Short mmCIF file of C-alpha atoms and ligand atoms in Angstrom, two decimals:
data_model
loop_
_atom_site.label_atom_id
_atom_site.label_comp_id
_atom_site.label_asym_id
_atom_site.label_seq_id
_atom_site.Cartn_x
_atom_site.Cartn_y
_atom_site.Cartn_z
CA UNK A 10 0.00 0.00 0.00
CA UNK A 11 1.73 3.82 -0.87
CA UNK A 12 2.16 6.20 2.19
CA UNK A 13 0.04 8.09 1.08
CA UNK A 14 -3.69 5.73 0.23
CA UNK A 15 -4.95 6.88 3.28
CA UNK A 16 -5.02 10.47 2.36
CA UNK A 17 -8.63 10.67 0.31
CA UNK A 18 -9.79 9.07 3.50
CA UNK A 19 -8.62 11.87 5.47
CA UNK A 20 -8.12 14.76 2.86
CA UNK A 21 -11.47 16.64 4.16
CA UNK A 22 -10.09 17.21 7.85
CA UNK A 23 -13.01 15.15 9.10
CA UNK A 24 -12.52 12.50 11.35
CA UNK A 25 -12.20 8.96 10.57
CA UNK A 26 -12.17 6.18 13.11
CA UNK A 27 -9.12 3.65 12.95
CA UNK A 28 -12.16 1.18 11.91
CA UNK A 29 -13.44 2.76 8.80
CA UNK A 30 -10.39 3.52 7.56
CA UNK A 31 -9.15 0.10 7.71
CA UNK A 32 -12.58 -1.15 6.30
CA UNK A 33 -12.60 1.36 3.45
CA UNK A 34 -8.49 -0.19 2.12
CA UNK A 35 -9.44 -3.39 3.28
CA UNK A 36 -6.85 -3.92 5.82
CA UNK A 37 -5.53 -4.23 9.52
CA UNK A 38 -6.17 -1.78 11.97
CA UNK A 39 -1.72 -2.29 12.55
CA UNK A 40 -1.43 -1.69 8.97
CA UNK A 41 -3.67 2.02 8.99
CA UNK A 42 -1.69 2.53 12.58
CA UNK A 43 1.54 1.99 10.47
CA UNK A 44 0.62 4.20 7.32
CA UNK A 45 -0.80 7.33 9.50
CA UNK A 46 2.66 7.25 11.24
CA UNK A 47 3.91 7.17 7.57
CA UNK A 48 2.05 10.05 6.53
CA UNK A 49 2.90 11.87 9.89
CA UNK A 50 6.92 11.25 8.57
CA UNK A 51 5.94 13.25 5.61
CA UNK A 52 5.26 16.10 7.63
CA UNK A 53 1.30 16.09 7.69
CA UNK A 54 0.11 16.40 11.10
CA UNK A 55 -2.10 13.65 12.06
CA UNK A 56 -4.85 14.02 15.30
CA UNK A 57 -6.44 11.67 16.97
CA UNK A 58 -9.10 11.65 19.30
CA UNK A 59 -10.56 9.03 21.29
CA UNK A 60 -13.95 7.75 20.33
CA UNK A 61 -13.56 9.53 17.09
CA UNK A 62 -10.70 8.63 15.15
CA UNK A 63 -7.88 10.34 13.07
CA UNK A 64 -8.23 13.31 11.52
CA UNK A 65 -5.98 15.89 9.74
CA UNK A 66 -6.56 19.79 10.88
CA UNK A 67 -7.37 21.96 8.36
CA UNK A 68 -7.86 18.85 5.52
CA UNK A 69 -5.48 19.08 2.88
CA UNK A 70 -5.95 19.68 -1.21
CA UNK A 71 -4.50 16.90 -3.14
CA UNK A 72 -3.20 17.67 -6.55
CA UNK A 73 -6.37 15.78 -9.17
CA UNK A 74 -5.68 15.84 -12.63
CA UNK A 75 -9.19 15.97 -13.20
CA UNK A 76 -9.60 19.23 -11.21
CA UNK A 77 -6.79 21.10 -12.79
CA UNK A 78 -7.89 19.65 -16.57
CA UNK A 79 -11.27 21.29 -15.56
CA UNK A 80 -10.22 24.33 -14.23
CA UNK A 81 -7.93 24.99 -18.16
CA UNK A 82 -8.78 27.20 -20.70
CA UNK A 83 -9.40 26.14 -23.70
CA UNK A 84 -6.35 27.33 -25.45
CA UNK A 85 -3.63 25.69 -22.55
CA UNK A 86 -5.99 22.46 -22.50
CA UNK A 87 -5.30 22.89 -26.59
CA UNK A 88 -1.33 22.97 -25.84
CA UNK A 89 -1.25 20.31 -23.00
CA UNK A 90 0.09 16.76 -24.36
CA UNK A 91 0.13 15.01 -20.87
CA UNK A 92 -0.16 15.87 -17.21
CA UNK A 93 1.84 13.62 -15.12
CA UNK A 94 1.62 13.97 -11.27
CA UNK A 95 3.62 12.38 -8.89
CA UNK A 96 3.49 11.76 -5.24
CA UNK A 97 7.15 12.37 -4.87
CA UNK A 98 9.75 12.95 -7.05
CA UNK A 99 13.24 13.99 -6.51
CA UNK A 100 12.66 17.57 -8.97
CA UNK A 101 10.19 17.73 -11.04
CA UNK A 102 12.36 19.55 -13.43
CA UNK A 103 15.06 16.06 -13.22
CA UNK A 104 11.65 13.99 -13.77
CA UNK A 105 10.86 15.92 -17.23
CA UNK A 106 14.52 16.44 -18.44
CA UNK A 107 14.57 12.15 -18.00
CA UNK A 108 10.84 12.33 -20.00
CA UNK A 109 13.03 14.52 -22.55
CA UNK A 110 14.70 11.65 -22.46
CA UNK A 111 12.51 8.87 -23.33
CA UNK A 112 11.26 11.28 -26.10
CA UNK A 113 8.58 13.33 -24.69
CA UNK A 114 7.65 16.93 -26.67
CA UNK A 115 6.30 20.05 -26.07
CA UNK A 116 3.47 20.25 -23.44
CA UNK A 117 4.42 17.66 -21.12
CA UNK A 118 3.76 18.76 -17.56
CA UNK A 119 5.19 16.83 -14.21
CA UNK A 120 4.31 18.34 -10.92
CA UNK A 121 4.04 16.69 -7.80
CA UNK A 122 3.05 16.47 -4.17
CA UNK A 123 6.68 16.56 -3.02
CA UNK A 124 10.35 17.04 -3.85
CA UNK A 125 12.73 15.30 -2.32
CA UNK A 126 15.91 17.00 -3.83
CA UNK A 127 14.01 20.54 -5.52
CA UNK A 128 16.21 22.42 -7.69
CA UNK A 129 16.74 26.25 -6.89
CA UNK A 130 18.90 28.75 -9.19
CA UNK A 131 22.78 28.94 -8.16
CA UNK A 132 23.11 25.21 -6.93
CA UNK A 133 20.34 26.02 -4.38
CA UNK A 134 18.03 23.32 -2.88
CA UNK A 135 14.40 23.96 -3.40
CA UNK A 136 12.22 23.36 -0.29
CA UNK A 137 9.46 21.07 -1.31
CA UNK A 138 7.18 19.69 1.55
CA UNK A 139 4.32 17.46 0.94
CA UNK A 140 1.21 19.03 -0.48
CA UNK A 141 1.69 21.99 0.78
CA UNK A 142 3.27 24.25 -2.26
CA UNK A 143 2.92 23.62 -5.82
CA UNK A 144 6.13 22.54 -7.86
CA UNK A 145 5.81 21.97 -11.76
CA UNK A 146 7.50 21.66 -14.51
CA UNK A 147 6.67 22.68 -18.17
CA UNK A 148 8.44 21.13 -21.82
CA UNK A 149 8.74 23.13 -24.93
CA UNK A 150 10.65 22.54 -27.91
CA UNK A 151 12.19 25.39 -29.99
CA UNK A 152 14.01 25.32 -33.37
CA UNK A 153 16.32 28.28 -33.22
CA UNK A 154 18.59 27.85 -30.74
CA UNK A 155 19.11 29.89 -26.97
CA UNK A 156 19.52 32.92 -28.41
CA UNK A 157 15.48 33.28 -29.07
CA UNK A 158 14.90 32.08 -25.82
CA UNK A 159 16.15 35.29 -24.15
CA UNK A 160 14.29 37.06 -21.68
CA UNK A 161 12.15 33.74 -21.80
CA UNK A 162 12.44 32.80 -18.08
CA UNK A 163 11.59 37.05 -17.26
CA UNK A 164 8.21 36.17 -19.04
CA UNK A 165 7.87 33.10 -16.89
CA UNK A 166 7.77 35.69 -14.29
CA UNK A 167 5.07 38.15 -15.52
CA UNK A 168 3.13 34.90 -16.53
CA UNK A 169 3.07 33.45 -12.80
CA UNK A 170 2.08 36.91 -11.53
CA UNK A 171 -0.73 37.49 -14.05
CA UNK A 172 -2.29 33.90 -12.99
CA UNK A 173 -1.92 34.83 -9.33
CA UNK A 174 -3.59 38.10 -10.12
CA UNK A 175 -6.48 35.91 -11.72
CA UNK A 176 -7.45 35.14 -7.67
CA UNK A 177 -7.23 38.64 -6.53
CA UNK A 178 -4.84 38.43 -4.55
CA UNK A 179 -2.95 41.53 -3.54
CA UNK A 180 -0.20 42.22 -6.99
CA UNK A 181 2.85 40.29 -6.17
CA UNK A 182 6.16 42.09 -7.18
CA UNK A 183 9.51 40.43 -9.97
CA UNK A 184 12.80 40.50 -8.71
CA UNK A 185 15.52 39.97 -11.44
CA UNK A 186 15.64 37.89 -12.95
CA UNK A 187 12.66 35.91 -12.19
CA UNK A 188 12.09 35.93 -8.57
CA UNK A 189 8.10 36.43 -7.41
CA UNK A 190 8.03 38.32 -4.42
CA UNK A 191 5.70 40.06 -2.49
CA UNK A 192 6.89 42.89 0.35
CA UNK A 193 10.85 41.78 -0.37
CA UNK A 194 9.49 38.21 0.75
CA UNK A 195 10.33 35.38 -1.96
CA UNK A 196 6.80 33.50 -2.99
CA UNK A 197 7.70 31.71 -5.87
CA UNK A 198 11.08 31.22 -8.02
CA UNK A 199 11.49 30.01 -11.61
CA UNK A 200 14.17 27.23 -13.05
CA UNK A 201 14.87 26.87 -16.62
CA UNK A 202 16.91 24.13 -17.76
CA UNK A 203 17.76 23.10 -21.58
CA UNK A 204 18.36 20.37 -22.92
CA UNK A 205 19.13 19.56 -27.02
CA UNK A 206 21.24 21.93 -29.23
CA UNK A 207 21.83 25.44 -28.20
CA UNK A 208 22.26 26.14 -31.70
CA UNK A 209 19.41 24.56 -32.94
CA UNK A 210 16.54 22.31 -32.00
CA UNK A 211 15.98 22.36 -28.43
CA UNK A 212 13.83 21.10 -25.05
CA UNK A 213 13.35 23.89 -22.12
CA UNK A 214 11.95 22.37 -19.34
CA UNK A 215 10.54 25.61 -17.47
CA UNK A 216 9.91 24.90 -13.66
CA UNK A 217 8.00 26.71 -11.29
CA UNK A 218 8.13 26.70 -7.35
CA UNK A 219 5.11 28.60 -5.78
CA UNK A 220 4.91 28.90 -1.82
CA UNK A 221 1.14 28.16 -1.25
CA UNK A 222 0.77 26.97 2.76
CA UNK A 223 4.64 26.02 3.52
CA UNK A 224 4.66 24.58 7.18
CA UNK A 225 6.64 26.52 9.60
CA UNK A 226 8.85 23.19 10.24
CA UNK A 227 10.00 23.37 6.58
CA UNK A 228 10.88 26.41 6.32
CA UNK A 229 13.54 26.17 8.33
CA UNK A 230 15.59 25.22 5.75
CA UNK A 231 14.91 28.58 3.62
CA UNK A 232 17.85 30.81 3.83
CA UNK A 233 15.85 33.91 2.39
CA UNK A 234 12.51 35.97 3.60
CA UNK A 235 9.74 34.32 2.15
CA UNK A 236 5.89 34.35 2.22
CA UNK A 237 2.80 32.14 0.37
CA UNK A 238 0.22 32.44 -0.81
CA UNK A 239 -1.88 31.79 2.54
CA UNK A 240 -0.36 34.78 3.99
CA UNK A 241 -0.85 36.86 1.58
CA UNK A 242 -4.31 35.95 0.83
CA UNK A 243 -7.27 38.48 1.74
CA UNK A 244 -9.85 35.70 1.83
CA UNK A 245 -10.00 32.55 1.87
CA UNK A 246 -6.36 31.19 -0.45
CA UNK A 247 -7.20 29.50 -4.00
CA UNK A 248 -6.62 25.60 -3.73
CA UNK A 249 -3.70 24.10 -5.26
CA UNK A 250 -5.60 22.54 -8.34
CA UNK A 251 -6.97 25.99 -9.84
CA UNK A 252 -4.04 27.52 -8.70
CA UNK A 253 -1.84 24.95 -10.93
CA UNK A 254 -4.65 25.38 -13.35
CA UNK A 255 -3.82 29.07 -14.15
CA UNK A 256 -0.09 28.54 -13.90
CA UNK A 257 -0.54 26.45 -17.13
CA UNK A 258 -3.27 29.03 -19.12
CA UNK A 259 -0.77 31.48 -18.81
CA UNK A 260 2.38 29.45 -19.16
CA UNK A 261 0.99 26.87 -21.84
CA UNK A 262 0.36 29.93 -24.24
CA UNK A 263 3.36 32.13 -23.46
CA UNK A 264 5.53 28.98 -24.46
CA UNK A 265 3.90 28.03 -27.80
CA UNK A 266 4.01 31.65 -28.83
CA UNK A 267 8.15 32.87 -27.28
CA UNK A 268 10.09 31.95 -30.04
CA UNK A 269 7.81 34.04 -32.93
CA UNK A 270 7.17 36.68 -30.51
CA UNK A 271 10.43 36.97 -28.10
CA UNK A 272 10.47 39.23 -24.59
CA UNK A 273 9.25 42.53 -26.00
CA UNK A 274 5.40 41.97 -25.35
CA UNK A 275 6.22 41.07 -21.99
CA UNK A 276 8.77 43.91 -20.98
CA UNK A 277 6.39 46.44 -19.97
CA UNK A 278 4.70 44.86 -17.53
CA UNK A 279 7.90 43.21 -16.59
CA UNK A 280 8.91 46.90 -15.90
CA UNK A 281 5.73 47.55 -14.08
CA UNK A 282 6.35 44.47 -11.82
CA UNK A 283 9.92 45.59 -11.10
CA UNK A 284 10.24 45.67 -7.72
CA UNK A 285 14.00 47.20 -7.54
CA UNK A 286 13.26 49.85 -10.09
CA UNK A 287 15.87 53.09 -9.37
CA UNK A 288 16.86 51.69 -6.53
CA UNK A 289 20.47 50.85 -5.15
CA UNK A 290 21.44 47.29 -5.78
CA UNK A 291 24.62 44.78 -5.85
CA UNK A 292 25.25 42.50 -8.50
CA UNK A 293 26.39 39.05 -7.69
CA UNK A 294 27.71 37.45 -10.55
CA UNK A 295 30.38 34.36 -8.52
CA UNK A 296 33.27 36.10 -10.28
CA UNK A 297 32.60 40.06 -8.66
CA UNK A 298 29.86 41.98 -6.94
CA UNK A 299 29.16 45.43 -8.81
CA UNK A 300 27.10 48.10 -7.16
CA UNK A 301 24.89 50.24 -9.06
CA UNK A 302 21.41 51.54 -9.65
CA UNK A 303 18.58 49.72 -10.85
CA UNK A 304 17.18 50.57 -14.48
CA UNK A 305 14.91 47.85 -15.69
CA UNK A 306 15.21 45.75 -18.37
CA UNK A 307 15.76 45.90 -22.06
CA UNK A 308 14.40 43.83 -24.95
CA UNK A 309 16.61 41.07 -24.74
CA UNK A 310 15.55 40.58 -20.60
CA UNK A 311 19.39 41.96 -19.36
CA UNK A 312 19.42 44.08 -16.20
CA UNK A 313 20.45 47.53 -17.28
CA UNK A 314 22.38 48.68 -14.20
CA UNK A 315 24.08 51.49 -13.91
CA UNK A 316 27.39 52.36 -12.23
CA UNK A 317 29.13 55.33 -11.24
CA UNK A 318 32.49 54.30 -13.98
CA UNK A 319 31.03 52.68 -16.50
CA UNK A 320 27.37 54.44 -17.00
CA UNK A 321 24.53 51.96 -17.75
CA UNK A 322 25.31 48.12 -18.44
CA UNK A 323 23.25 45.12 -20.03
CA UNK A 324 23.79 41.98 -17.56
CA UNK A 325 22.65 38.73 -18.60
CA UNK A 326 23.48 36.70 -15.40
CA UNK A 327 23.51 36.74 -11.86
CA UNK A 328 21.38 37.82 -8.74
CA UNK A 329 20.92 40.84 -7.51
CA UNK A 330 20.02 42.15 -3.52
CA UNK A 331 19.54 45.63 -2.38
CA UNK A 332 22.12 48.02 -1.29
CA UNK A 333 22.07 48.64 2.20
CA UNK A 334 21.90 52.28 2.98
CA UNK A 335 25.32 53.78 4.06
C1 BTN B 154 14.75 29.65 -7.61
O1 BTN B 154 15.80 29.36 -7.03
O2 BTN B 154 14.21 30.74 -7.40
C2 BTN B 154 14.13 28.70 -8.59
C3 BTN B 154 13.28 27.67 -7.90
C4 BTN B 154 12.60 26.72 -8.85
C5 BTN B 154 11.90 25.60 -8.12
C6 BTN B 154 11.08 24.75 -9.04
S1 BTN B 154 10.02 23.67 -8.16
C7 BTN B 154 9.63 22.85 -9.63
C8 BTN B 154 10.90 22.72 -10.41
N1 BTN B 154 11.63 21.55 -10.02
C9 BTN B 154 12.78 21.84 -9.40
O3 BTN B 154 13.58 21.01 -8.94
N2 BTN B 154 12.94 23.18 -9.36
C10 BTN B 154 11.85 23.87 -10.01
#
């Protein structure tokens, strides 16, 4: 039985007596005892009270493929070839580069419950706790090498904030490159990987982290400020299924359409979502830090920063973190 074939039993937040549950999967009272300590390894918390049974607080959304085919458009159900969830996975970003692989094309999307070794930019780890956040991963084939794809993974960004706006949620904020924030807290960060010829024909598997509940335990492992969605909600937060849902409408189309139409119908409301605009920054590139000022972005996505010495620069790589004032 998988760790997790309890959960539909208990996914409401309901309680469920040790009997019914065993009943329901047809097995041993020990063997439900065993699987909700299983599920309490994964992080979930599991109460139980006497006379009434198990419950989790709160219930918990699992990912449905038939929810978040539902909740599509019809233009990103139109570009989706297959949506493949996973209870765990190491990254769901390793899972479709190995799909690459084995031949899968444009429109394959993996995205799972939990990440046991989640990619962040720079050699970071990604932390992925079960069913809380949402991590996916997007495929797209292009035919004329990396140089169309620039600025590609600054559109990812505008395209995660215009779904999250689709909620009303309060506007969330893009950090360059590609870093959603809201208040200078980190809610969702954005992987590309590529795979093929960077001359030529190529796979980009576009990943996507987005905080949506992340448990206070997990976070400990976050070396940044960060926020989700649940704190940022006004009202009661979007569930994980529409929310994945409207990651792909925008996503889905924004892929199929990057290589004829590049960054520049994005860049404005990149600009608008800048949330270091004019302001003091450093540069960290590995090789040097370079201090400057903040001046958006040009066609091609590069930072235009500009230094006392050597007026305004394009940068194509690194990170970038305020200035602390003198
Ligand atoms: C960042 O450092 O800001 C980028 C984080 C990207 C995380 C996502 S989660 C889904 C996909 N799979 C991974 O292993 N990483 C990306």
């Amino acid at each position: 039985m998988p760790k997790t074939t309890l959960l539909p039993l208990l996914a409401s937040g309901e309680y469920c007596s040790g009997q019914t549950l065993a009943d329901a999967l047809g097995v041993s009272r020990t063997a439900v005892w065993k699987q909700l300590n299983a599920l309490s390894d994964l992080g979930l918390q599991i109460e139980s009270a006497k006379g009434r049974g198990y419950r989790i607080p709160g219930g918990i959304d699992l990912l449905d493929g038939a929810r978040v085919r539902a909740a599509l458009d019809a233009t990103a159900a139109g570009l989706l070839s297959r949506l493949a969830l996973f209870e765990t996975i190491d990254s769901t970003n390793a899972e479709a580069m190995r799909q690459v692989a084995l031949g899968a094309g444009p429109g394959l999307v993996c995205s799972a419950e939990q990440q046991t070794a989640g990619r962040g930019r720079r050699g970071r780890t990604w932390v992925s706790p079960f069913a809380r956040n949402l991590y996916l991963s997007v495929v797209w084939e292009y035919h004329q090498g990396a140089t169309a794809l620039e600025g590609l993974s600054l559109a990812v960004g505008v395209a995660v904030a215009r779904a999250l706006a689709t909620f009303g949620l309060p506007a969330v904020q893009l950090k360059w490159p590609n870093d959603v924030i809201f208040e200078g807290a980190k809610l969702g960060g954005v992987l590309l990987e590529m795979t093929g010829d960077a001359a030529g024909t190529c796979q980009v598997i576009v990943g996507v982290g987005l905080n949506v509940a992340m448990p206070g335990a997990a976070a400990t492992g976050i070396d940044q400020a960060w926020t989700d969605i649940e704190t940022i909600s006004t009202g009661g937060r979007p569930g994980r299924n529409d929310l994945l849902a409207a990651l792909l409408n925008e996503l889905l189309p924004l892929l199929a359409g990057f290589e004829q139409l590049g960054f520049g119908p994005w860049r404005d409301e990149w600009l608008a979502l800048d949330a270091f605009a004019g302001q003091p920054v450093v540069l960290h590139t590995g090789a040097q830090d370079m201090a400057g000022i903040a001046r958006g972005v040009d066609k091609r996505g590069a930072l235009q920063l500009e230094t006392a010495a050597a007026g305004v620069q394009s940068i194509f790589g690194g990170e970038i973190s305020l200035r602390p004032a003198l």
